[in-house]
Amino acid sequence: MRQTLSVRSKIILAVVVSVVALSVAIYLISTQVLLKSYLAIEREAMTDNIRRGTDAVNEFSNQQMIKLSDWAQWDEAYDYAISRDQEWIDSTTYPSGLANLDINLSMYSDTEGEVFYLLVADIEERSELSSTTVSGFFKQHKDLIKHPGLTDATQGLVLLPDGPMVLVSLPLRTSEGKGPI
């Protein structure tokens, strides 16, 4: 004996099923649309942040290159590279002086990339740091500091074992911009 549903029950059941079906359909469609929109917004924000970060690193690197240009084309620095006069370097390059210029590292190398002077400074503490990691890195990557021509330059990021570093490198020249390097 089967009982049949009344018209009223059938209408209520149809309305409930319709509401549930429409709710599920709206939920599925809206999550897909919203998810795609949120992903697009997140991707755009990430791209903007990467661009801002890249611009900041490039600007910092360019500012460091301007500072280095002063030192690389200076008769006294050029003479030091030839004479290796320790008195001159002691009176010219020191941790607090580098810290004032927002520079962590000062290095002189010969034309073969052999480092003959290296000072690593902690900008916050205004003190000298151990340079074994840095000197080891440049022994393995001499091509970053070797410059065959007077106008050659190296500029960019290098990944040291201690972390990334902005590197700018120029050949030493006389104050008139002449060589030999």
PDB file of N, CA, C and O in Angstrom, residues 54-70 153-156 166-168 170:
ATOM      1  N   THR A  54      63.154  44.203  -7.721  1.00  0.00           N
ATOM      2  CA  THR A  54      64.186  44.291  -8.753  1.00  0.00           C
ATOM      3  C   THR A  54      64.628  45.737  -8.958  1.00  0.00           C
ATOM      4  O   THR A  54      65.826  46.021  -9.060  1.00  0.00           O
ATOM      5  N   ASP A  55      63.674  46.644  -9.006  1.00  0.00           N
ATOM      6  CA  ASP A  55      64.008  48.071  -9.157  1.00  0.00           C
ATOM      7  C   ASP A  55      64.839  48.573  -7.980  1.00  0.00           C
ATOM      8  O   ASP A  55      65.791  49.336  -8.163  1.00  0.00           O
ATOM      9  N   ALA A  56      64.498  48.144  -6.771  1.00  0.00           N
ATOM     10  CA  ALA A  56      65.247  48.577  -5.579  1.00  0.00           C
ATOM     11  C   ALA A  56      66.676  48.052  -5.626  1.00  0.00           C
ATOM     12  O   ALA A  56      67.628  48.789  -5.331  1.00  0.00           O
ATOM     13  N   VAL A  57      66.856  46.790  -6.008  1.00  0.00           N
ATOM     14  CA  VAL A  57      68.206  46.218  -6.100  1.00  0.00           C
ATOM     15  C   VAL A  57      68.997  46.924  -7.197  1.00  0.00           C
ATOM     16  O   VAL A  57      70.175  47.266  -7.007  1.00  0.00           O
ATOM     17  N   ASN A  58      68.360  47.181  -8.337  1.00  0.00           N
ATOM     18  CA  ASN A  58      69.047  47.876  -9.428  1.00  0.00           C
ATOM     19  C   ASN A  58      69.444  49.294  -9.026  1.00  0.00           C
ATOM     20  O   ASN A  58      70.548  49.751  -9.336  1.00  0.00           O
ATOM     21  N   GLU A  59      68.554  49.987  -8.335  1.00  0.00           N
ATOM     22  CA  GLU A  59      68.868  51.350  -7.889  1.00  0.00           C
ATOM     23  C   GLU A  59      70.024  51.345  -6.897  1.00  0.00           C
ATOM     24  O   GLU A  59      70.940  52.156  -6.986  1.00  0.00           O
ATOM     25  N   PHE A  60      69.988  50.416  -5.946  1.00  0.00           N
ATOM     26  CA  PHE A  60      71.077  50.306  -4.969  1.00  0.00           C
ATOM     27  C   PHE A  60      72.389  49.981  -5.676  1.00  0.00           C
ATOM     28  O   PHE A  60      73.427  50.577  -5.393  1.00  0.00           O
ATOM     29  N   SER A  61      72.337  49.054  -6.628  1.00  0.00           N
ATOM     30  CA  SER A  61      73.529  48.679  -7.382  1.00  0.00           C
ATOM     31  C   SER A  61      74.077  49.866  -8.172  1.00  0.00           C
ATOM     32  O   SER A  61      75.285  50.098  -8.214  1.00  0.00           O
ATOM     33  N   ASN A  62      73.191  50.641  -8.780  1.00  0.00           N
ATOM     34  CA  ASN A  62      73.634  51.832  -9.533  1.00  0.00           C
ATOM     35  C   ASN A  62      74.270  52.866  -8.609  1.00  0.00           C
ATOM     36  O   ASN A  62      75.266  53.507  -8.968  1.00  0.00           O
ATOM     37  N   GLN A  63      73.696  53.035  -7.409  1.00  0.00           N
ATOM     38  CA  GLN A  63      74.284  53.979  -6.443  1.00  0.00           C
ATOM     39  C   GLN A  63      75.674  53.507  -6.005  1.00  0.00           C
ATOM     40  O   GLN A  63      76.590  54.312  -5.865  1.00  0.00           O
ATOM     41  N   GLN A  64      75.826  52.203  -5.811  1.00  0.00           N
ATOM     42  CA  GLN A  64      77.140  51.673  -5.430  1.00  0.00           C
ATOM     43  C   GLN A  64      78.137  51.856  -6.581  1.00  0.00           C
ATOM     44  O   GLN A  64      79.304  52.147  -6.350  1.00  0.00           O
ATOM     45  N   MET A  65      77.674  51.697  -7.808  1.00  0.00           N
ATOM     46  CA  MET A  65      78.564  51.884  -8.961  1.00  0.00           C
ATOM     47  C   MET A  65      79.036  53.328  -9.047  1.00  0.00           C
ATOM     48  O   MET A  65      80.193  53.589  -9.378  1.00  0.00           O
ATOM     49  N   ILE A  66      78.173  54.271  -8.723  1.00  0.00           N
ATOM     50  CA  ILE A  66      78.570  55.686  -8.722  1.00  0.00           C
ATOM     51  C   ILE A  66      79.662  55.912  -7.684  1.00  0.00           C
ATOM     52  O   ILE A  66      80.661  56.589  -7.951  1.00  0.00           O
ATOM     53  N   LYS A  67      79.493  55.336  -6.490  1.00  0.00           N
ATOM     54  CA  LYS A  67      80.515  55.477  -5.445  1.00  0.00           C
ATOM     55  C   LYS A  67      81.826  54.836  -5.889  1.00  0.00           C
ATOM     56  O   LYS A  67      82.897  55.407  -5.687  1.00  0.00           O
ATOM     57  N   LEU A  68      81.751  53.651  -6.477  1.00  0.00           N
ATOM     58  CA  LEU A  68      82.955  52.957  -6.912  1.00  0.00           C
ATOM     59  C   LEU A  68      83.661  53.715  -8.024  1.00  0.00           C
ATOM     60  O   LEU A  68      84.890  53.718  -8.088  1.00  0.00           O
ATOM     61  N   SER A  69      82.910  54.360  -8.888  1.00  0.00           N
ATOM     62  CA  SER A  69      83.519  55.109  -9.995  1.00  0.00           C
ATOM     63  C   SER A  69      84.508  56.136  -9.473  1.00  0.00           C
ATOM     64  O   SER A  69      85.544  56.386 -10.096  1.00  0.00           O
ATOM     65  N   ASP A  70      84.180  56.730  -8.335  1.00  0.00           N
ATOM     66  CA  ASP A  70      85.099  57.681  -7.707  1.00  0.00           C
ATOM     67  C   ASP A  70      86.416  57.027  -7.328  1.00  0.00           C
ATOM     68  O   ASP A  70      87.489  57.576  -7.554  1.00  0.00           O
ATOM     69  N   ALA A 153      83.039  46.703 -16.795  1.00  0.00           N
ATOM     70  CA  ALA A 153      82.441  46.790 -15.459  1.00  0.00           C
ATOM     71  C   ALA A 153      81.676  45.499 -15.180  1.00  0.00           C
ATOM     72  O   ALA A 153      81.203  44.840 -16.097  1.00  0.00           O
ATOM     73  N   THR A 154      81.573  45.170 -13.906  1.00  0.00           N
ATOM     74  CA  THR A 154      80.747  44.054 -13.455  1.00  0.00           C
ATOM     75  C   THR A 154      79.758  44.624 -12.453  1.00  0.00           C
ATOM     76  O   THR A 154      80.147  45.356 -11.544  1.00  0.00           O
ATOM     77  N   GLN A 155      78.492  44.295 -12.641  1.00  0.00           N
ATOM     78  CA  GLN A 155      77.464  44.829 -11.751  1.00  0.00           C
ATOM     79  C   GLN A 155      76.328  43.821 -11.666  1.00  0.00           C
ATOM     80  O   GLN A 155      75.865  43.324 -12.678  1.00  0.00           O
ATOM     81  N   GLY A 156      75.912  43.490 -10.444  1.00  0.00           N
ATOM     82  CA  GLY A 156      74.798  42.575 -10.278  1.00  0.00           C
ATOM     83  C   GLY A 156      74.805  41.912  -8.915  1.00  0.00           C
ATOM     84  O   GLY A 156      75.504  42.346  -8.001  1.00  0.00           O
ATOM     85  N   VAL A 166      75.278  42.491  -3.446  1.00  0.00           N
ATOM     86  CA  VAL A 166      75.341  43.332  -4.640  1.00  0.00           C
ATOM     87  C   VAL A 166      76.817  43.563  -4.931  1.00  0.00           C
ATOM     88  O   VAL A 166      77.572  43.998  -4.062  1.00  0.00           O
ATOM     89  N   LEU A 167      77.239  43.232  -6.134  1.00  0.00           N
ATOM     90  CA  LEU A 167      78.636  43.368  -6.527  1.00  0.00           C
ATOM     91  C   LEU A 167      78.762  44.416  -7.623  1.00  0.00           C
ATOM     92  O   LEU A 167      78.034  44.368  -8.621  1.00  0.00           O
ATOM     93  N   VAL A 168      79.660  45.357  -7.417  1.00  0.00           N
ATOM     94  CA  VAL A 168      80.048  46.286  -8.478  1.00  0.00           C
ATOM     95  C   VAL A 168      81.560  46.268  -8.538  1.00  0.00           C
ATOM     96  O   VAL A 168      82.240  46.292  -7.514  1.00  0.00           O
ATOM     97  N   LEU A 170      85.008  47.639 -10.998  1.00  0.00           N
ATOM     98  CA  LEU A 170      85.570  48.422 -12.103  1.00  0.00           C
ATOM     99  C   LEU A 170      87.089  48.279 -12.093  1.00  0.00           C
ATOM    100  O   LEU A 170      87.679  48.077 -11.031  1.00  0.00           O
TER     101      LEU A 170
END
